[in-house]
mmCIF file of N, CA and C in Angstrom:
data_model
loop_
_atom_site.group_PDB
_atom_site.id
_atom_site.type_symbol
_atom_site.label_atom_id
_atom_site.label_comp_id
_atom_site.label_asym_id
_atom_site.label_seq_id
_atom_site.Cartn_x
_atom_site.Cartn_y
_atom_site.Cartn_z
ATOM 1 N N UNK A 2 -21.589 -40.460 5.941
ATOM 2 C CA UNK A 2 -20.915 -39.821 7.042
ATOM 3 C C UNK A 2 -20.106 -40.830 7.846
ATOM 4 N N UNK A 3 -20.453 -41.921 7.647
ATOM 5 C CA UNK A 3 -19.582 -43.139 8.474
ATOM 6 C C UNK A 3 -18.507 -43.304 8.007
ATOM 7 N N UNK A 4 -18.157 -43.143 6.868
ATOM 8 C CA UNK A 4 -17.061 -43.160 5.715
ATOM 9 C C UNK A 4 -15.941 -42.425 6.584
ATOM 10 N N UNK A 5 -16.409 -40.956 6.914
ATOM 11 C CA UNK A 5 -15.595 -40.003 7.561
ATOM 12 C C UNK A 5 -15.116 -40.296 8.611
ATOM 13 N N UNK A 6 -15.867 -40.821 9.574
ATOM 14 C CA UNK A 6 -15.762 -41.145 10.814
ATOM 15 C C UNK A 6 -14.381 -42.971 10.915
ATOM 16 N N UNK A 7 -14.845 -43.280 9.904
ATOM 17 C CA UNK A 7 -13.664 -44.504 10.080
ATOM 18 C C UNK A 7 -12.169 -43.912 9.042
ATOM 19 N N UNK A 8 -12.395 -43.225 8.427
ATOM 20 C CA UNK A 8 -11.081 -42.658 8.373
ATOM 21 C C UNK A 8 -10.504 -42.132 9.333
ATOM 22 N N UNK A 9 -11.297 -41.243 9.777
ATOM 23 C CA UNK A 9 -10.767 -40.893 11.287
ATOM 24 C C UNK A 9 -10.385 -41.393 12.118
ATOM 25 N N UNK A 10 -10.957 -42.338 12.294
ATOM 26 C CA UNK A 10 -10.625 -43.350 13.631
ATOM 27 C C UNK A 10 -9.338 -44.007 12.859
ATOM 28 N N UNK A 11 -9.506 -44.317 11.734
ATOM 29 C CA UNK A 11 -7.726 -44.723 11.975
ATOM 30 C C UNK A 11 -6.860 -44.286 11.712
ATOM 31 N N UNK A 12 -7.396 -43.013 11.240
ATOM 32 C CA UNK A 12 -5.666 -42.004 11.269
ATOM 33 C C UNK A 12 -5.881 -41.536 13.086
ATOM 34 N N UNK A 13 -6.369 -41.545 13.507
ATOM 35 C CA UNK A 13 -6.091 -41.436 15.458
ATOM 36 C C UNK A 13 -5.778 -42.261 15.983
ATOM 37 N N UNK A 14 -5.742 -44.099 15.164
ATOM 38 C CA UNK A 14 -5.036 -45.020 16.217
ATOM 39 C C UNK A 14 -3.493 -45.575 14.814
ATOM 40 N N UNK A 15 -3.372 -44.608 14.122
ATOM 41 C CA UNK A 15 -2.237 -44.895 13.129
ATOM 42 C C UNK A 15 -0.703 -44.539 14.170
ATOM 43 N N UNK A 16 0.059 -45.258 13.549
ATOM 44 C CA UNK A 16 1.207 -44.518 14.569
ATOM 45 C C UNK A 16 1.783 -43.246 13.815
ATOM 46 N N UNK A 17 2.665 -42.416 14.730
ATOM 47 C CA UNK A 17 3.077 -41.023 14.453
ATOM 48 C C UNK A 17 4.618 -41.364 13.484
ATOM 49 N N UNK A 18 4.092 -40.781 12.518
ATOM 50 C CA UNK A 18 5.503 -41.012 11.127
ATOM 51 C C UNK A 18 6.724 -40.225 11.773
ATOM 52 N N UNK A 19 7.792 -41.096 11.323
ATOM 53 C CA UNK A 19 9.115 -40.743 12.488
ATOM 54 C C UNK A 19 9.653 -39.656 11.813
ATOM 55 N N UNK A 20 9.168 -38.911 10.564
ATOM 56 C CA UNK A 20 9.604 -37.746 10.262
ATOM 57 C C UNK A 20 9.036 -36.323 10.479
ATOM 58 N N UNK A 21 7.757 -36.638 12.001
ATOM 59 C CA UNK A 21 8.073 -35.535 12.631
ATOM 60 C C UNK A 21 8.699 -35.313 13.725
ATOM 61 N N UNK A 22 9.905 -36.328 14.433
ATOM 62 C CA UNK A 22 10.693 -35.763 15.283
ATOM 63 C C UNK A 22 11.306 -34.701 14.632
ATOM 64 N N UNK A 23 12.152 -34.742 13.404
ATOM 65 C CA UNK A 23 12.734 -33.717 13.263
ATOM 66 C C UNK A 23 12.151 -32.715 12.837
ATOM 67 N N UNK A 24 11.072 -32.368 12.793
ATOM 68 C CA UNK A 24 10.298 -31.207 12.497
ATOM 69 C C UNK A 24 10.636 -30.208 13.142
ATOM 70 N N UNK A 25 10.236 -30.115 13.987
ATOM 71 C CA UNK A 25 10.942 -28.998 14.624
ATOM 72 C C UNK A 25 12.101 -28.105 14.640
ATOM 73 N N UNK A 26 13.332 -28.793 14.415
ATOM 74 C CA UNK A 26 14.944 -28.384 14.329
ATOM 75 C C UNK A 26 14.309 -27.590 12.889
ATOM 76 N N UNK A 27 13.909 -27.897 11.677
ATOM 77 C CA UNK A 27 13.693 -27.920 10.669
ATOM 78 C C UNK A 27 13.210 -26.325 10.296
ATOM 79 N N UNK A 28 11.677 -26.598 11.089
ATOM 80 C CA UNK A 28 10.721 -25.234 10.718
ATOM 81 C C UNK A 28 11.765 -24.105 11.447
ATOM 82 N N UNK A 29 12.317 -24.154 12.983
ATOM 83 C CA UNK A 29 13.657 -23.456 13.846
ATOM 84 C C UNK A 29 14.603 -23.204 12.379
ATOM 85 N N UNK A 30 14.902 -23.393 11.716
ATOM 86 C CA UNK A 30 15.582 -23.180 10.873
ATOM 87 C C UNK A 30 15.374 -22.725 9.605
ATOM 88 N N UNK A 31 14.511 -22.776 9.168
ATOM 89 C CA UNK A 31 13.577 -21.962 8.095
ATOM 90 C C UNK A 31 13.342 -20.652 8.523
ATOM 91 N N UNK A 32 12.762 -20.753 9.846
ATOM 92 C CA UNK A 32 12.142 -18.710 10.089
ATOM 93 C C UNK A 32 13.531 -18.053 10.949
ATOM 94 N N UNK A 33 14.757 -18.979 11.184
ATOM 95 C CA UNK A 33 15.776 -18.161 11.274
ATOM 96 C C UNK A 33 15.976 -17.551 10.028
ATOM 97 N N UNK A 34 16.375 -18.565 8.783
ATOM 98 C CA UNK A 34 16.810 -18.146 7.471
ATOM 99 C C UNK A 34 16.097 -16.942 6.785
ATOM 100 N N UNK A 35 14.670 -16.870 7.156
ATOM 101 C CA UNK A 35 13.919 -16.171 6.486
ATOM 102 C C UNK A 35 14.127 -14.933 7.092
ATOM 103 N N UNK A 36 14.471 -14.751 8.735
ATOM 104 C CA UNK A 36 14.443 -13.732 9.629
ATOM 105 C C UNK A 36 15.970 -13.073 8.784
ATOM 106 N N UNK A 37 16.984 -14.116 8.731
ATOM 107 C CA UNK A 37 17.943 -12.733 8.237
ATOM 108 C C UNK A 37 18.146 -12.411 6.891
ATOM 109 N N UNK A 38 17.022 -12.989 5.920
ATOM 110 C CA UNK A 38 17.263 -12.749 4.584
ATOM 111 C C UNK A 38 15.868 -11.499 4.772
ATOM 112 N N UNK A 39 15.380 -11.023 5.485
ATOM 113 C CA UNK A 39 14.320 -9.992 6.011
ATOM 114 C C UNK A 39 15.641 -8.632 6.362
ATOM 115 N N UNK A 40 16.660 -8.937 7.314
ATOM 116 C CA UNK A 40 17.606 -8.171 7.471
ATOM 117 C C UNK A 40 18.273 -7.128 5.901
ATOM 118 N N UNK A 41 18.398 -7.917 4.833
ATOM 119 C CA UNK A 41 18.573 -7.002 4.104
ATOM 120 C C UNK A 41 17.462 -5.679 3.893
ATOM 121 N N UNK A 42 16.460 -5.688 3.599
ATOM 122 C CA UNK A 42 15.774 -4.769 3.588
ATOM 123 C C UNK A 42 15.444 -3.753 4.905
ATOM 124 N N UNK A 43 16.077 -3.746 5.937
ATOM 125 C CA UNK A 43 16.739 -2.502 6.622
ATOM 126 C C UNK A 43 17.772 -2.469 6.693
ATOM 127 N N UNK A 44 17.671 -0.891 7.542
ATOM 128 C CA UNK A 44 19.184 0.057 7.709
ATOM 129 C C UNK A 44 19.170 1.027 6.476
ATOM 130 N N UNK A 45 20.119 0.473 6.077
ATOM 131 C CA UNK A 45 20.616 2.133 4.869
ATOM 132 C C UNK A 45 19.535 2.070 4.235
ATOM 133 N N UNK A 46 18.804 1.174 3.305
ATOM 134 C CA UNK A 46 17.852 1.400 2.534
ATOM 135 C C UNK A 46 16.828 2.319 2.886
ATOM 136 N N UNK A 47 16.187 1.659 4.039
ATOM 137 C CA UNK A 47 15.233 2.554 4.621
ATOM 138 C C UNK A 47 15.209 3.867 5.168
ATOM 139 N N UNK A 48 16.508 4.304 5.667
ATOM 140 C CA UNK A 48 16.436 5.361 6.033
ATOM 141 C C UNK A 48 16.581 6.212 4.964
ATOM 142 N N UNK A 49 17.504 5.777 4.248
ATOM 143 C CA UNK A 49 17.461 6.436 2.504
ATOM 144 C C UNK A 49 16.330 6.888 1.993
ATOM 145 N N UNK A 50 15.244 6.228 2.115
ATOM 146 C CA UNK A 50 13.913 5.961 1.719
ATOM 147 C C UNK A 50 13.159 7.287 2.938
ATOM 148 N N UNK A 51 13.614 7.121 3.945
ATOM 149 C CA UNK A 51 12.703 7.587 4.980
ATOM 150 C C UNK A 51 12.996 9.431 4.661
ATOM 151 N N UNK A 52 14.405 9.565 4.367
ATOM 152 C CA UNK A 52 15.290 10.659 4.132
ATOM 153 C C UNK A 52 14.348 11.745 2.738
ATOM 154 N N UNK A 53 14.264 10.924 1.853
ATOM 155 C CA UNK A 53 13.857 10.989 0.605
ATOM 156 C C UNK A 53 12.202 11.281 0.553
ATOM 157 N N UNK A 54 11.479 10.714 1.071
ATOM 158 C CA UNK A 54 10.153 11.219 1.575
ATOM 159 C C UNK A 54 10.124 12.569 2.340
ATOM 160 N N UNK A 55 10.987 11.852 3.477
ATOM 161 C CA UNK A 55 11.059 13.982 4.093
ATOM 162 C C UNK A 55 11.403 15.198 3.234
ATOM 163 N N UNK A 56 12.065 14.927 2.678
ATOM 164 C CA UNK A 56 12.328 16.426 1.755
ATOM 165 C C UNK A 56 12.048 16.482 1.074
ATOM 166 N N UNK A 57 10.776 15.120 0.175
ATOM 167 C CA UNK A 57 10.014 15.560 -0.659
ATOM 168 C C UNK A 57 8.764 16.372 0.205
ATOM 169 N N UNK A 58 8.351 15.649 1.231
ATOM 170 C CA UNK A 58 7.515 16.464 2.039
ATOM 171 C C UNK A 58 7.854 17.879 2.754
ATOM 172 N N UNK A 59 8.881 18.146 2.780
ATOM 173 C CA UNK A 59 9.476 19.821 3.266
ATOM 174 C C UNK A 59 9.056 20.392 1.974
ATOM 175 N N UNK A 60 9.814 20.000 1.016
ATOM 176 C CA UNK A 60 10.104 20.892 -0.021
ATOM 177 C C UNK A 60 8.653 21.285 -0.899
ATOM 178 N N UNK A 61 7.546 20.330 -0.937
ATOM 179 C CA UNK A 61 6.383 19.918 -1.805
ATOM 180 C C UNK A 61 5.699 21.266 -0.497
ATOM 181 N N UNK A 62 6.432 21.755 0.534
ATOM 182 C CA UNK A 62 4.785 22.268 1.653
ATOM 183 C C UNK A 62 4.997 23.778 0.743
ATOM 184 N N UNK A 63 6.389 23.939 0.623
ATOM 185 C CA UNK A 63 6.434 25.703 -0.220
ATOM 186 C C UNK A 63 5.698 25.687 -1.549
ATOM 187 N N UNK A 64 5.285 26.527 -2.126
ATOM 188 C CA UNK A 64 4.557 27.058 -3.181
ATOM 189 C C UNK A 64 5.982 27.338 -3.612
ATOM 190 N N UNK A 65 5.425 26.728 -5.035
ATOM 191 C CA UNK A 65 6.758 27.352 -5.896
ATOM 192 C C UNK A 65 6.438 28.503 -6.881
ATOM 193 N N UNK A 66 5.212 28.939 -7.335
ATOM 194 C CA UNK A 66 5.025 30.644 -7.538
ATOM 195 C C UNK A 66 3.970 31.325 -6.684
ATOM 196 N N UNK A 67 3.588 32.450 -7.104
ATOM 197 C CA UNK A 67 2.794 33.566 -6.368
ATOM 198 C C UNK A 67 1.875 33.199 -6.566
ATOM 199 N N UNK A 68 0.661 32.932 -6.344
ATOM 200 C CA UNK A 68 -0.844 32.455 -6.584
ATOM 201 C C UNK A 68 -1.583 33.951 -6.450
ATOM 202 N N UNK A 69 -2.133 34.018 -7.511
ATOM 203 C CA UNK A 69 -3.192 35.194 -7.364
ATOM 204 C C UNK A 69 -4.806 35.021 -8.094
ATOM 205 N N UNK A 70 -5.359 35.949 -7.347
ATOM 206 C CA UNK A 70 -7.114 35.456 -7.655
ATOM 207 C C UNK A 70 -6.942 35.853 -9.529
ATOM 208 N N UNK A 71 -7.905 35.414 -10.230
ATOM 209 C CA UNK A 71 -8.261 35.898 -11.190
ATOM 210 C C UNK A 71 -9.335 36.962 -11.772
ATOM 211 N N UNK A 72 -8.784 37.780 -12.568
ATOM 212 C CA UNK A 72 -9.714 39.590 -12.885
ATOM 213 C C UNK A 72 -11.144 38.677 -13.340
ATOM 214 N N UNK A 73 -11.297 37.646 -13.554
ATOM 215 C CA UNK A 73 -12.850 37.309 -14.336
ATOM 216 C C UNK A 73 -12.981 36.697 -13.850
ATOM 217 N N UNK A 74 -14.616 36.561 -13.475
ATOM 218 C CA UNK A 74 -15.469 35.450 -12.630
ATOM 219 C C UNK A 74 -15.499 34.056 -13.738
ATOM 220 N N UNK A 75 -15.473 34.645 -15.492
ATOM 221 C CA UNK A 75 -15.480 33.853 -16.678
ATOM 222 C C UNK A 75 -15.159 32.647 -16.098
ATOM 223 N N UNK A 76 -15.474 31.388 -16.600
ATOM 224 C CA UNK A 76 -14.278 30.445 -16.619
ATOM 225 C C UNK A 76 -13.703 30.154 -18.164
ATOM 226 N N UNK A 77 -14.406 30.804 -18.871
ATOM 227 C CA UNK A 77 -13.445 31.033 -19.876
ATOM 228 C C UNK A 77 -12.745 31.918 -20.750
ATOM 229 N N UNK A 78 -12.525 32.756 -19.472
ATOM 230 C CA UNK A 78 -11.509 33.863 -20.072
ATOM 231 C C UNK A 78 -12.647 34.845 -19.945
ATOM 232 N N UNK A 79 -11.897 36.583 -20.712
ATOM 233 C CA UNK A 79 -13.184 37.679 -20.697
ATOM 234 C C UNK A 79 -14.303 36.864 -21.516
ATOM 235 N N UNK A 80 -14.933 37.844 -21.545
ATOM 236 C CA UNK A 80 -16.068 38.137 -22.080
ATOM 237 C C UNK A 80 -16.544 38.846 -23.109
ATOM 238 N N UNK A 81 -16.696 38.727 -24.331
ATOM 239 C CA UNK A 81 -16.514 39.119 -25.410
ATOM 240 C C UNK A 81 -17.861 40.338 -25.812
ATOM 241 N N UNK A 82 -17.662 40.812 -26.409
ATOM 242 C CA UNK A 82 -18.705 42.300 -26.413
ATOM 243 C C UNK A 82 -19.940 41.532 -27.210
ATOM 244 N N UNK A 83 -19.884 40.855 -28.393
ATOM 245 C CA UNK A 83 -20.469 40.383 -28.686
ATOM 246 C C UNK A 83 -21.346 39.084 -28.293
ATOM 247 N N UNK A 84 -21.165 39.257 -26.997
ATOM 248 C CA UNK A 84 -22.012 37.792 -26.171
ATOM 249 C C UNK A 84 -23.510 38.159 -26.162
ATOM 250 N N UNK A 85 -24.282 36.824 -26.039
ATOM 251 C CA UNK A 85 -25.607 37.450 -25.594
ATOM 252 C C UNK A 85 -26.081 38.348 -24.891
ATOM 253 N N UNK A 86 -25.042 38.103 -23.577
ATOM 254 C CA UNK A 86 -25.493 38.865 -22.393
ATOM 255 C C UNK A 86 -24.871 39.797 -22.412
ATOM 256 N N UNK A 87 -24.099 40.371 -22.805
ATOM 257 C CA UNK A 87 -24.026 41.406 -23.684
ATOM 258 C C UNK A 87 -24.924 42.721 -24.460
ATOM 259 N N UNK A 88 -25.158 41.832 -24.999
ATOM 260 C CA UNK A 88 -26.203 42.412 -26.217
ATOM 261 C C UNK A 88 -27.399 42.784 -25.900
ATOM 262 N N UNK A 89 -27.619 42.125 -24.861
ATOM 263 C CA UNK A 89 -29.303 42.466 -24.184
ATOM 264 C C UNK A 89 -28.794 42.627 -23.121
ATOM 265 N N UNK A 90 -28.038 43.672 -22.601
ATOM 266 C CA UNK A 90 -28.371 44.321 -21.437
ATOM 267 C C UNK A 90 -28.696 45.719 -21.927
ATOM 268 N N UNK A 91 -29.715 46.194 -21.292
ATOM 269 C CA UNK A 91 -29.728 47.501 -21.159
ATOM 270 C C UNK A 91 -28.860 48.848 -20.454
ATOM 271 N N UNK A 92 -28.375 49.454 -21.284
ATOM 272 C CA UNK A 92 -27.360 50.041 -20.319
ATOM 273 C C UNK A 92 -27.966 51.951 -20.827
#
């Protein structure tokens, strides 16, 4: 653990490398660049996009045929005369 501790101590009495004065101007200039290469992806696109969702969402709320219940409780179709239950009912 002493190992750690004297590295430390002399990167805290090392002097400050003269290539972070310009740091600053630097990174200032990176998240401008990045801020207007971000600019392409609004405006027309998005609203295009925003446009295109809405009237899939208008149009998706209508039913596009008549929905009606079905004549058989079956789920697979009638019911054939010859079924078990059928056959053994007493009628």
């Amino acid at each position: 653990m002493n190992d750690v501790d004297e590295i430390l101590a002399s990167v805290r009495h090392a002097p400050v490398p003269s290539t972070l004065d310009g740091m600053d101007g630097l990174v200032i200039e990176a998240v401008t660049a990045n801020r207007n290469s971000l600019q392409t992806f609004s405006g027309r696109p998005v609203a295009l996009a925003a446009v295109g969702a809405l009237a899939i969402g208008v149009f998706g709320a209508f039913p596009g045929a008549r929905v009606e219940a079905a004549d058989t409780v079956s789920p697979f179709g009638e019911v054939s005369a010859l079924a078990p239950s059928h056959l053994l009912k007493a009628d």
